[in-house]
């Protein structure tokens, strides 16, 4: 099976972060390698604590994960500039596609990436990834997302009965994906979407096909949650 490396933070409640990533990989039939960046304490009610791991430990985890080879990389919570720098260095020379979910704050509003980390993300990491997947608040806070080779601008925070995602490649709008909004709520949707795209890239799909298929898959998942409310 193809392997995807997940670089992300923990969520003990299982609603977001690495727990959501690994669930997504399992549902796609893709095996995983992991590198934990930050331990968080959170539930659906919010985040109460975060504890970043030492950058050297993050880098060592990535190096160990890469020994077996990976077909794609998904990056989530990085917490600080030091961890961003460690990840950039650890992934230097990796040929596999890298999908970055630019985690800036939690769904409940807790800050998860400090100001120096935000600057480092935009200056050092975003220009090196294959795809970045910001939502509307993230692109407003992190305009450097537009400097990535490709950007999937998510429309979930917009208005209207349809949510429209835009795929930009080298600064040009290449595709739009429109899907119905659903009344239910689901944490970790950004984690799941980026991981689903990474899975599909690992399985050999082209970027547009991977983004469209991952979005359709997630929309179906959200619709199923909505039925429960």
PDB file of N, CA and C in Angstrom, residues 52-126:
ATOM      1  N   UNK A  52       4.352  22.125  22.538  1.00  0.00           N
ATOM      2  CA  UNK A  52       5.127  21.733  21.357  1.00  0.00           C
ATOM      3  C   UNK A  52       6.268  20.801  21.729  1.00  0.00           C
ATOM      4  N   UNK A  53       6.570  19.868  20.837  1.00  0.00           N
ATOM      5  CA  UNK A  53       7.729  19.015  21.026  1.00  0.00           C
ATOM      6  C   UNK A  53       8.992  19.747  20.582  1.00  0.00           C
ATOM      7  N   UNK A  54      10.134  19.292  21.042  1.00  0.00           N
ATOM      8  CA  UNK A  54      11.400  19.906  20.648  1.00  0.00           C
ATOM      9  C   UNK A  54      11.588  19.760  19.138  1.00  0.00           C
ATOM     10  N   UNK A  55      12.011  20.822  18.444  1.00  0.00           N
ATOM     11  CA  UNK A  55      12.209  20.742  16.999  1.00  0.00           C
ATOM     12  C   UNK A  55      13.135  19.601  16.580  1.00  0.00           C
ATOM     13  N   UNK A  56      14.166  19.319  17.380  1.00  0.00           N
ATOM     14  CA  UNK A  56      15.072  18.215  17.041  1.00  0.00           C
ATOM     15  C   UNK A  56      14.345  16.880  17.073  1.00  0.00           C
ATOM     16  N   UNK A  57      13.391  16.738  17.993  1.00  0.00           N
ATOM     17  CA  UNK A  57      12.615  15.503  18.075  1.00  0.00           C
ATOM     18  C   UNK A  57      11.661  15.384  16.893  1.00  0.00           C
ATOM     19  N   UNK A  58      11.077  16.497  16.494  1.00  0.00           N
ATOM     20  CA  UNK A  58      10.205  16.498  15.311  1.00  0.00           C
ATOM     21  C   UNK A  58      11.000  16.067  14.079  1.00  0.00           C
ATOM     22  N   UNK A  59      12.177  16.662  13.914  1.00  0.00           N
ATOM     23  CA  UNK A  59      13.017  16.332  12.762  1.00  0.00           C
ATOM     24  C   UNK A  59      13.437  14.863  12.775  1.00  0.00           C
ATOM     25  N   UNK A  60      13.764  14.340  13.966  1.00  0.00           N
ATOM     26  CA  UNK A  60      14.171  12.946  14.078  1.00  0.00           C
ATOM     27  C   UNK A  60      13.029  12.004  13.717  1.00  0.00           C
ATOM     28  N   UNK A  61      11.802  12.356  14.106  1.00  0.00           N
ATOM     29  CA  UNK A  61      10.646  11.546  13.735  1.00  0.00           C
ATOM     30  C   UNK A  61      10.468  11.502  12.221  1.00  0.00           C
ATOM     31  N   UNK A  62      10.610  12.666  11.586  1.00  0.00           N
ATOM     32  CA  UNK A  62      10.450  12.739  10.131  1.00  0.00           C
ATOM     33  C   UNK A  62      11.513  11.885   9.436  1.00  0.00           C
ATOM     34  N   UNK A  63      12.752  12.000   9.912  1.00  0.00           N
ATOM     35  CA  UNK A  63      13.835  11.220   9.318  1.00  0.00           C
ATOM     36  C   UNK A  63      13.557   9.726   9.431  1.00  0.00           C
ATOM     37  N   UNK A  64      13.063   9.295  10.586  1.00  0.00           N
ATOM     38  CA  UNK A  64      12.749   7.876  10.782  1.00  0.00           C
ATOM     39  C   UNK A  64      11.604   7.443   9.878  1.00  0.00           C
ATOM     40  N   UNK A  65      10.601   8.300   9.732  1.00  0.00           N
ATOM     41  CA  UNK A  65       9.451   7.967   8.893  1.00  0.00           C
ATOM     42  C   UNK A  65       9.840   7.842   7.426  1.00  0.00           C
ATOM     43  N   UNK A  66      10.782   8.655   6.997  1.00  0.00           N
ATOM     44  CA  UNK A  66      11.173   8.662   5.589  1.00  0.00           C
ATOM     45  C   UNK A  66      12.011   7.457   5.189  1.00  0.00           C
ATOM     46  N   UNK A  67      12.546   6.744   6.176  1.00  0.00           N
ATOM     47  CA  UNK A  67      13.383   5.582   5.869  1.00  0.00           C
ATOM     48  C   UNK A  67      12.621   4.557   5.031  1.00  0.00           C
ATOM     49  N   UNK A  68      11.358   4.358   5.343  1.00  0.00           N
ATOM     50  CA  UNK A  68      10.552   3.389   4.602  1.00  0.00           C
ATOM     51  C   UNK A  68      10.004   3.915   3.302  1.00  0.00           C
ATOM     52  N   UNK A  69      10.232   5.201   3.013  1.00  0.00           N
ATOM     53  CA  UNK A  69       9.708   5.813   1.803  1.00  0.00           C
ATOM     54  C   UNK A  69       8.260   6.228   1.958  1.00  0.00           C
ATOM     55  N   UNK A  70       7.879   7.356   1.387  1.00  0.00           N
ATOM     56  CA  UNK A  70       6.496   7.823   1.424  1.00  0.00           C
ATOM     57  C   UNK A  70       6.106   8.307   0.037  1.00  0.00           C
ATOM     58  N   UNK A  71       4.823   8.188  -0.279  1.00  0.00           N
ATOM     59  CA  UNK A  71       4.312   8.608  -1.581  1.00  0.00           C
ATOM     60  C   UNK A  71       3.721  10.009  -1.542  1.00  0.00           C
ATOM     61  N   UNK A  72       3.499  10.541  -0.331  1.00  0.00           N
ATOM     62  CA  UNK A  72       2.999  11.904  -0.165  1.00  0.00           C
ATOM     63  C   UNK A  72       3.195  12.303   1.290  1.00  0.00           C
ATOM     64  N   UNK A  73       3.129  13.616   1.524  1.00  0.00           N
ATOM     65  CA  UNK A  73       3.275  14.166   2.879  1.00  0.00           C
ATOM     66  C   UNK A  73       2.129  15.122   3.128  1.00  0.00           C
ATOM     67  N   UNK A  74       1.535  15.051   4.309  1.00  0.00           N
ATOM     68  CA  UNK A  74       0.520  16.016   4.735  1.00  0.00           C
ATOM     69  C   UNK A  74       1.003  16.698   6.005  1.00  0.00           C
ATOM     70  N   UNK A  75       0.982  18.022   6.013  1.00  0.00           N
ATOM     71  CA  UNK A  75       1.437  18.804   7.167  1.00  0.00           C
ATOM     72  C   UNK A  75       0.261  19.565   7.753  1.00  0.00           C
ATOM     73  N   UNK A  76       0.151  19.521   9.074  1.00  0.00           N
ATOM     74  CA  UNK A  76      -0.877  20.280   9.783  1.00  0.00           C
ATOM     75  C   UNK A  76      -0.258  21.220  10.796  1.00  0.00           C
ATOM     76  N   UNK A  77      -0.637  21.086  12.066  1.00  0.00           N
ATOM     77  CA  UNK A  77      -0.209  21.992  13.128  1.00  0.00           C
ATOM     78  C   UNK A  77       1.303  21.962  13.330  1.00  0.00           C
ATOM     79  N   UNK A  78       1.930  23.161  13.306  1.00  0.00           N
ATOM     80  CA  UNK A  78       3.376  23.274  13.498  1.00  0.00           C
ATOM     81  C   UNK A  78       3.758  24.116  14.714  1.00  0.00           C
ATOM     82  N   UNK A  79       2.864  24.959  15.185  1.00  0.00           N
ATOM     83  CA  UNK A  79       2.980  25.676  16.465  1.00  0.00           C
ATOM     84  C   UNK A  79       3.960  26.846  16.482  1.00  0.00           C
ATOM     85  N   UNK A  80       5.190  26.670  15.976  1.00  0.00           N
ATOM     86  CA  UNK A  80       6.200  27.720  16.155  1.00  0.00           C
ATOM     87  C   UNK A  80       7.150  27.783  14.963  1.00  0.00           C
ATOM     88  N   UNK A  81       7.909  28.890  14.904  1.00  0.00           N
ATOM     89  CA  UNK A  81       8.885  29.075  13.831  1.00  0.00           C
ATOM     90  C   UNK A  81       9.971  28.013  13.886  1.00  0.00           C
ATOM     91  N   UNK A  82      10.379  27.627  15.089  1.00  0.00           N
ATOM     92  CA  UNK A  82      11.429  26.616  15.228  1.00  0.00           C
ATOM     93  C   UNK A  82      10.989  25.279  14.643  1.00  0.00           C
ATOM     94  N   UNK A  83       9.730  24.915  14.876  1.00  0.00           N
ATOM     95  CA  UNK A  83       9.232  23.653  14.321  1.00  0.00           C
ATOM     96  C   UNK A  83       9.074  23.767  12.807  1.00  0.00           C
ATOM     97  N   UNK A  84       8.619  24.920  12.321  1.00  0.00           N
ATOM     98  CA  UNK A  84       8.541  25.126  10.871  1.00  0.00           C
ATOM     99  C   UNK A  84       9.912  24.914  10.238  1.00  0.00           C
ATOM    100  N   UNK A  85      10.944  25.520  10.830  1.00  0.00           N
ATOM    101  CA  UNK A  85      12.298  25.399  10.292  1.00  0.00           C
ATOM    102  C   UNK A  85      12.777  23.943  10.310  1.00  0.00           C
ATOM    103  N   UNK A  86      12.452  23.231  11.380  1.00  0.00           N
ATOM    104  CA  UNK A  86      12.859  21.823  11.490  1.00  0.00           C
ATOM    105  C   UNK A  86      12.196  20.983  10.410  1.00  0.00           C
ATOM    106  N   UNK A  87      10.928  21.255  10.135  1.00  0.00           N
ATOM    107  CA  UNK A  87      10.200  20.499   9.114  1.00  0.00           C
ATOM    108  C   UNK A  87      10.755  20.807   7.720  1.00  0.00           C
ATOM    109  N   UNK A  88      11.016  22.078   7.450  1.00  0.00           N
ATOM    110  CA  UNK A  88      11.579  22.466   6.155  1.00  0.00           C
ATOM    111  C   UNK A  88      12.894  21.735   5.913  1.00  0.00           C
ATOM    112  N   UNK A  89      13.762  21.733   6.907  1.00  0.00           N
ATOM    113  CA  UNK A  89      15.055  21.073   6.759  1.00  0.00           C
ATOM    114  C   UNK A  89      14.906  19.559   6.617  1.00  0.00           C
ATOM    115  N   UNK A  90      14.014  18.970   7.414  1.00  0.00           N
ATOM    116  CA  UNK A  90      13.846  17.518   7.389  1.00  0.00           C
ATOM    117  C   UNK A  90      13.279  17.026   6.063  1.00  0.00           C
ATOM    118  N   UNK A  91      12.478  17.859   5.399  1.00  0.00           N
ATOM    119  CA  UNK A  91      11.870  17.453   4.128  1.00  0.00           C
ATOM    120  C   UNK A  91      12.695  17.861   2.915  1.00  0.00           C
ATOM    121  N   UNK A  92      13.829  18.499   3.147  1.00  0.00           N
ATOM    122  CA  UNK A  92      14.670  18.924   2.036  1.00  0.00           C
ATOM    123  C   UNK A  92      15.072  17.717   1.184  1.00  0.00           C
ATOM    124  N   UNK A  93      14.815  17.805  -0.089  1.00  0.00           N
ATOM    125  CA  UNK A  93      15.161  16.717  -0.990  1.00  0.00           C
ATOM    126  C   UNK A  93      14.095  15.666  -1.175  1.00  0.00           C
ATOM    127  N   UNK A  94      13.007  15.737  -0.420  1.00  0.00           N
ATOM    128  CA  UNK A  94      11.918  14.770  -0.569  1.00  0.00           C
ATOM    129  C   UNK A  94      11.152  15.061  -1.861  1.00  0.00           C
ATOM    130  N   UNK A  95      11.022  14.055  -2.708  1.00  0.00           N
ATOM    131  CA  UNK A  95      10.390  14.253  -4.009  1.00  0.00           C
ATOM    132  C   UNK A  95       8.875  14.087  -3.969  1.00  0.00           C
ATOM    133  N   UNK A  96       8.351  13.466  -2.929  1.00  0.00           N
ATOM    134  CA  UNK A  96       6.911  13.216  -2.840  1.00  0.00           C
ATOM    135  C   UNK A  96       6.141  14.532  -2.725  1.00  0.00           C
ATOM    136  N   UNK A  97       4.914  14.586  -3.246  1.00  0.00           N
ATOM    137  CA  UNK A  97       4.107  15.795  -3.103  1.00  0.00           C
ATOM    138  C   UNK A  97       3.803  16.091  -1.639  1.00  0.00           C
ATOM    139  N   UNK A  98       3.802  17.382  -1.304  1.00  0.00           N
ATOM    140  CA  UNK A  98       3.566  17.823   0.073  1.00  0.00           C
ATOM    141  C   UNK A  98       2.321  18.699   0.102  1.00  0.00           C
ATOM    142  N   UNK A  99       1.345  18.321   0.920  1.00  0.00           N
ATOM    143  CA  UNK A  99       0.095  19.070   1.075  1.00  0.00           C
ATOM    144  C   UNK A  99       0.110  19.724   2.451  1.00  0.00           C
ATOM    145  N   UNK A 100      -0.056  21.033   2.493  1.00  0.00           N
ATOM    146  CA  UNK A 100      -0.028  21.789   3.749  1.00  0.00           C
ATOM    147  C   UNK A 100      -1.401  22.341   4.080  1.00  0.00           C
ATOM    148  N   UNK A 101      -1.924  21.940   5.231  1.00  0.00           N
ATOM    149  CA  UNK A 101      -3.109  22.573   5.809  1.00  0.00           C
ATOM    150  C   UNK A 101      -2.576  23.643   6.751  1.00  0.00           C
ATOM    151  N   UNK A 102      -2.704  24.935   6.409  1.00  0.00           N
ATOM    152  CA  UNK A 102      -2.047  25.991   7.182  1.00  0.00           C
ATOM    153  C   UNK A 102      -2.788  26.288   8.495  1.00  0.00           C
ATOM    154  N   UNK A 103      -2.664  25.380   9.442  1.00  0.00           N
ATOM    155  CA  UNK A 103      -3.386  25.506  10.711  1.00  0.00           C
ATOM    156  C   UNK A 103      -2.899  26.747  11.444  1.00  0.00           C
ATOM    157  N   UNK A 104      -3.802  27.647  11.701  1.00  0.00           N
ATOM    158  CA  UNK A 104      -3.499  28.924  12.329  1.00  0.00           C
ATOM    159  C   UNK A 104      -4.179  29.026  13.695  1.00  0.00           C
ATOM    160  N   UNK A 105      -5.423  28.604  13.738  1.00  0.00           N
ATOM    161  CA  UNK A 105      -6.143  28.569  14.997  1.00  0.00           C
ATOM    162  C   UNK A 105      -7.177  27.455  14.936  1.00  0.00           C
ATOM    163  N   UNK A 106      -7.708  27.094  16.089  1.00  0.00           N
ATOM    164  CA  UNK A 106      -8.689  26.014  16.156  1.00  0.00           C
ATOM    165  C   UNK A 106     -10.072  26.512  15.745  1.00  0.00           C
ATOM    166  N   UNK A 107     -10.988  25.568  15.560  1.00  0.00           N
ATOM    167  CA  UNK A 107     -12.373  25.928  15.232  1.00  0.00           C
ATOM    168  C   UNK A 107     -12.996  26.794  16.320  1.00  0.00           C
ATOM    169  N   UNK A 108     -12.525  26.607  17.561  1.00  0.00           N
ATOM    170  CA  UNK A 108     -13.068  27.382  18.681  1.00  0.00           C
ATOM    171  C   UNK A 108     -12.396  28.735  18.846  1.00  0.00           C
ATOM    172  N   UNK A 109     -11.370  29.004  18.029  1.00  0.00           N
ATOM    173  CA  UNK A 109     -10.715  30.309  18.060  1.00  0.00           C
ATOM    174  C   UNK A 109      -9.385  30.362  18.783  1.00  0.00           C
ATOM    175  N   UNK A 110      -8.917  29.256  19.337  1.00  0.00           N
ATOM    176  CA  UNK A 110      -7.639  29.246  20.046  1.00  0.00           C
ATOM    177  C   UNK A 110      -6.480  29.376  19.061  1.00  0.00           C
ATOM    178  N   UNK A 111      -5.500  30.233  19.400  1.00  0.00           N
ATOM    179  CA  UNK A 111      -4.342  30.410  18.540  1.00  0.00           C
ATOM    180  C   UNK A 111      -3.447  29.179  18.616  1.00  0.00           C
ATOM    181  N   UNK A 112      -3.107  28.606  17.462  1.00  0.00           N
ATOM    182  CA  UNK A 112      -2.300  27.388  17.418  1.00  0.00           C
ATOM    183  C   UNK A 112      -0.951  27.587  16.730  1.00  0.00           C
ATOM    184  N   UNK A 113      -0.748  28.739  16.121  1.00  0.00           N
ATOM    185  CA  UNK A 113       0.520  29.061  15.465  1.00  0.00           C
ATOM    186  C   UNK A 113       0.895  30.480  15.850  1.00  0.00           C
ATOM    187  N   UNK A 114       2.014  30.636  16.582  1.00  0.00           N
ATOM    188  CA  UNK A 114       2.370  31.968  17.067  1.00  0.00           C
ATOM    189  C   UNK A 114       2.791  32.874  15.911  1.00  0.00           C
ATOM    190  N   UNK A 115       2.958  34.149  16.210  1.00  0.00           N
ATOM    191  CA  UNK A 115       3.205  35.129  15.140  1.00  0.00           C
ATOM    192  C   UNK A 115       4.485  34.847  14.368  1.00  0.00           C
ATOM    193  N   UNK A 116       5.559  34.490  15.074  1.00  0.00           N
ATOM    194  CA  UNK A 116       6.795  34.166  14.368  1.00  0.00           C
ATOM    195  C   UNK A 116       6.611  32.901  13.535  1.00  0.00           C
ATOM    196  N   UNK A 117       5.793  31.978  14.029  1.00  0.00           N
ATOM    197  CA  UNK A 117       5.491  30.773  13.273  1.00  0.00           C
ATOM    198  C   UNK A 117       4.712  31.085  12.014  1.00  0.00           C
ATOM    199  N   UNK A 118       3.794  32.038  12.102  1.00  0.00           N
ATOM    200  CA  UNK A 118       3.028  32.439  10.922  1.00  0.00           C
ATOM    201  C   UNK A 118       3.948  33.018   9.852  1.00  0.00           C
ATOM    202  N   UNK A 119       4.903  33.840  10.288  1.00  0.00           N
ATOM    203  CA  UNK A 119       5.850  34.437   9.344  1.00  0.00           C
ATOM    204  C   UNK A 119       6.727  33.355   8.706  1.00  0.00           C
ATOM    205  N   UNK A 120       7.213  32.430   9.530  1.00  0.00           N
ATOM    206  CA  UNK A 120       8.071  31.359   9.015  1.00  0.00           C
ATOM    207  C   UNK A 120       7.316  30.453   8.046  1.00  0.00           C
ATOM    208  N   UNK A 121       6.063  30.179   8.367  1.00  0.00           N
ATOM    209  CA  UNK A 121       5.244  29.334   7.494  1.00  0.00           C
ATOM    210  C   UNK A 121       5.151  29.950   6.107  1.00  0.00           C
ATOM    211  N   UNK A 122       4.897  31.270   6.078  1.00  0.00           N
ATOM    212  CA  UNK A 122       4.717  31.949   4.801  1.00  0.00           C
ATOM    213  C   UNK A 122       6.029  32.116   4.037  1.00  0.00           C
ATOM    214  N   UNK A 123       7.094  32.367   4.748  1.00  0.00           N
ATOM    215  CA  UNK A 123       8.365  32.661   4.089  1.00  0.00           C
ATOM    216  C   UNK A 123       9.164  31.409   3.726  1.00  0.00           C
ATOM    217  N   UNK A 124       9.146  30.404   4.605  1.00  0.00           N
ATOM    218  CA  UNK A 124      10.044  29.269   4.435  1.00  0.00           C
ATOM    219  C   UNK A 124       9.379  27.990   3.948  1.00  0.00           C
ATOM    220  N   UNK A 125       8.118  27.770   4.329  1.00  0.00           N
ATOM    221  CA  UNK A 125       7.482  26.482   4.006  1.00  0.00           C
ATOM    222  C   UNK A 125       6.524  26.560   2.827  1.00  0.00           C
ATOM    223  N   UNK A 126       5.629  27.532   2.842  1.00  0.00           N
ATOM    224  CA  UNK A 126       4.600  27.591   1.798  1.00  0.00           C
ATOM    225  C   UNK A 126       5.196  27.602   0.381  1.00  0.00           C
TER     226      UNK A 126
END
